[in-house]
Amino acid sequence: MKFHLDSPIFTGVVSRFRPLTTPVGTANATLTAEQTIEGVVDMTPTAARTVTTATATAIVAAIGTGVEVGTTFELTVVNSAAATHALTLTAPVSGGITLGGNAAMATIAAASSATYLGRVTGVATPAVTFYRKG
């Protein structure tokens, strides 16, 4: 069963609810805008892999009406590998995405997860910055 709140109660807040985790396989993956803004993404890598966010243009379009600078959302990436295979969150080339903080914030060790706060930093020229929480 999936639940959607397409008309948010609170303005300026991305408030879609998807209780299901999106599996993205075992190889490098590029997320859709919907996976990026609504998601818990689960990967079981068979080697060190990358998870690439959607572009800022796609993210801003997916958030839709009411998106403005400062709109935020969360992305959680789960690394279900039992051992040794790390995931790295990456930005698409020329995609308007910035990974804030230091380079280590993008690495998700085996058997762990990371939650990122995505913040829209540009709408007319779409831009999004991701910050690792915790």
XYZ file of C-alpha atoms in Angstrom:
134
model
C 0.000 0.000 0.000
C 1.341 3.449 -0.904
C 0.245 6.727 0.604
C 0.596 10.079 -1.113
C -0.071 13.504 0.207
C -0.125 15.442 -3.061
C -1.608 18.609 -1.561
C 0.592 19.382 1.441
C -1.071 20.647 4.589
C 1.928 22.879 5.264
C 3.120 25.179 2.510
C 6.778 25.143 1.553
C 7.279 21.591 2.849
C 7.797 18.465 0.786
C 5.413 16.150 2.576
C 4.984 13.094 0.420
C 4.966 9.810 2.283
C 6.220 6.568 0.820
C 6.642 3.791 3.328
C 8.274 1.476 0.797
C 12.018 1.261 0.268
C 13.191 1.443 -3.335
C 15.720 -1.288 -4.156
C 18.216 -0.127 -6.778
C 20.088 -3.359 -7.432
C 23.746 -4.230 -7.045
C 25.488 -2.013 -9.634
C 26.046 1.745 -9.936
C 22.678 3.522 -9.964
C 21.299 6.883 -11.034
C 18.220 7.842 -9.051
C 15.066 9.289 -10.540
C 13.837 12.611 -9.157
C 11.077 10.774 -7.300
C 13.558 8.378 -5.673
C 15.748 11.326 -4.717
C 13.037 13.399 -3.015
C 10.774 10.725 -1.578
C 13.053 8.024 -0.721
C 14.704 5.414 1.201
C 16.984 3.816 -1.370
C 18.415 0.367 -0.655
C 21.365 -1.164 -2.483
C 23.255 -4.404 -1.927
C 26.470 -3.699 -3.827
C 28.706 -6.507 -5.062
C 31.694 -4.111 -5.181
C 32.280 -0.452 -4.333
C 29.472 1.429 -6.132
C 28.073 4.894 -6.704
C 24.567 6.221 -6.226
C 24.033 9.339 -8.338
C 21.278 11.809 -7.502
C 18.863 13.131 -10.085
C 19.664 16.534 -11.580
C 18.525 19.711 -9.852
C 16.229 20.474 -12.807
C 14.463 17.116 -12.383
C 14.274 17.495 -8.588
C 12.791 21.009 -8.740
C 10.244 19.843 -11.343
C 9.297 16.802 -9.229
C 8.725 18.918 -6.117
C 6.393 21.009 -8.256
C 4.177 23.947 -7.410
C 5.355 25.945 -4.442
C 9.020 25.001 -4.676
C 11.204 27.881 -3.574
C 14.738 28.505 -2.392
C 14.962 26.857 1.014
C 12.585 23.955 0.277
C 14.055 20.819 1.864
C 13.603 17.059 1.610
C 15.390 13.951 2.864
C 17.119 11.103 1.055
C 18.214 8.008 2.972
C 20.635 5.585 1.322
C 20.900 2.117 2.871
C 23.937 -0.023 2.135
C 22.789 -3.608 2.682
C 26.142 -5.209 1.870
C 27.212 -7.469 4.718
C 30.822 -6.267 4.586
C 33.482 -4.349 2.658
C 31.522 -2.769 -0.225
C 31.027 0.963 0.314
C 28.600 3.194 -1.560
C 29.410 6.745 -2.589
C 26.714 9.372 -3.147
C 27.639 11.385 -6.242
C 26.280 14.324 -8.194
C 25.494 14.156 -11.914
C 27.903 16.039 -14.176
C 26.561 19.566 -14.818
C 23.436 18.649 -12.878
C 23.201 21.632 -10.502
C 23.886 19.406 -7.477
C 26.402 20.246 -4.747
C 27.448 17.834 -2.019
C 28.076 20.040 1.012
C 30.662 19.267 3.664
C 33.813 17.198 3.166
C 34.339 14.338 0.733
C 33.904 11.685 3.446
C 30.249 12.674 3.897
C 29.443 10.969 0.607
C 30.670 7.497 1.663
C 28.203 4.984 3.117
C 29.975 2.006 4.672
C 28.707 -1.548 4.324
C 25.884 -2.504 6.695
C 25.011 1.130 7.409
C 22.927 3.997 6.099
C 23.129 7.747 5.675
C 20.414 10.371 5.587
C 20.925 13.529 3.566
C 19.039 16.785 3.728
C 18.516 18.201 0.252
C 17.984 21.970 0.123
C 16.836 23.810 -2.994
C 19.299 26.677 -3.499
C 18.055 27.839 -6.903
C 14.748 27.644 -8.758
C 15.073 29.806 -11.908
C 18.436 28.129 -12.462
C 17.782 24.905 -10.546
C 20.313 24.039 -7.872
C 20.226 21.686 -4.888
C 22.767 21.136 -2.099
C 22.889 17.911 -0.070
C 24.123 17.828 3.534
C 24.670 14.616 5.483
C 22.727 14.489 8.729
C 24.141 13.123 11.953
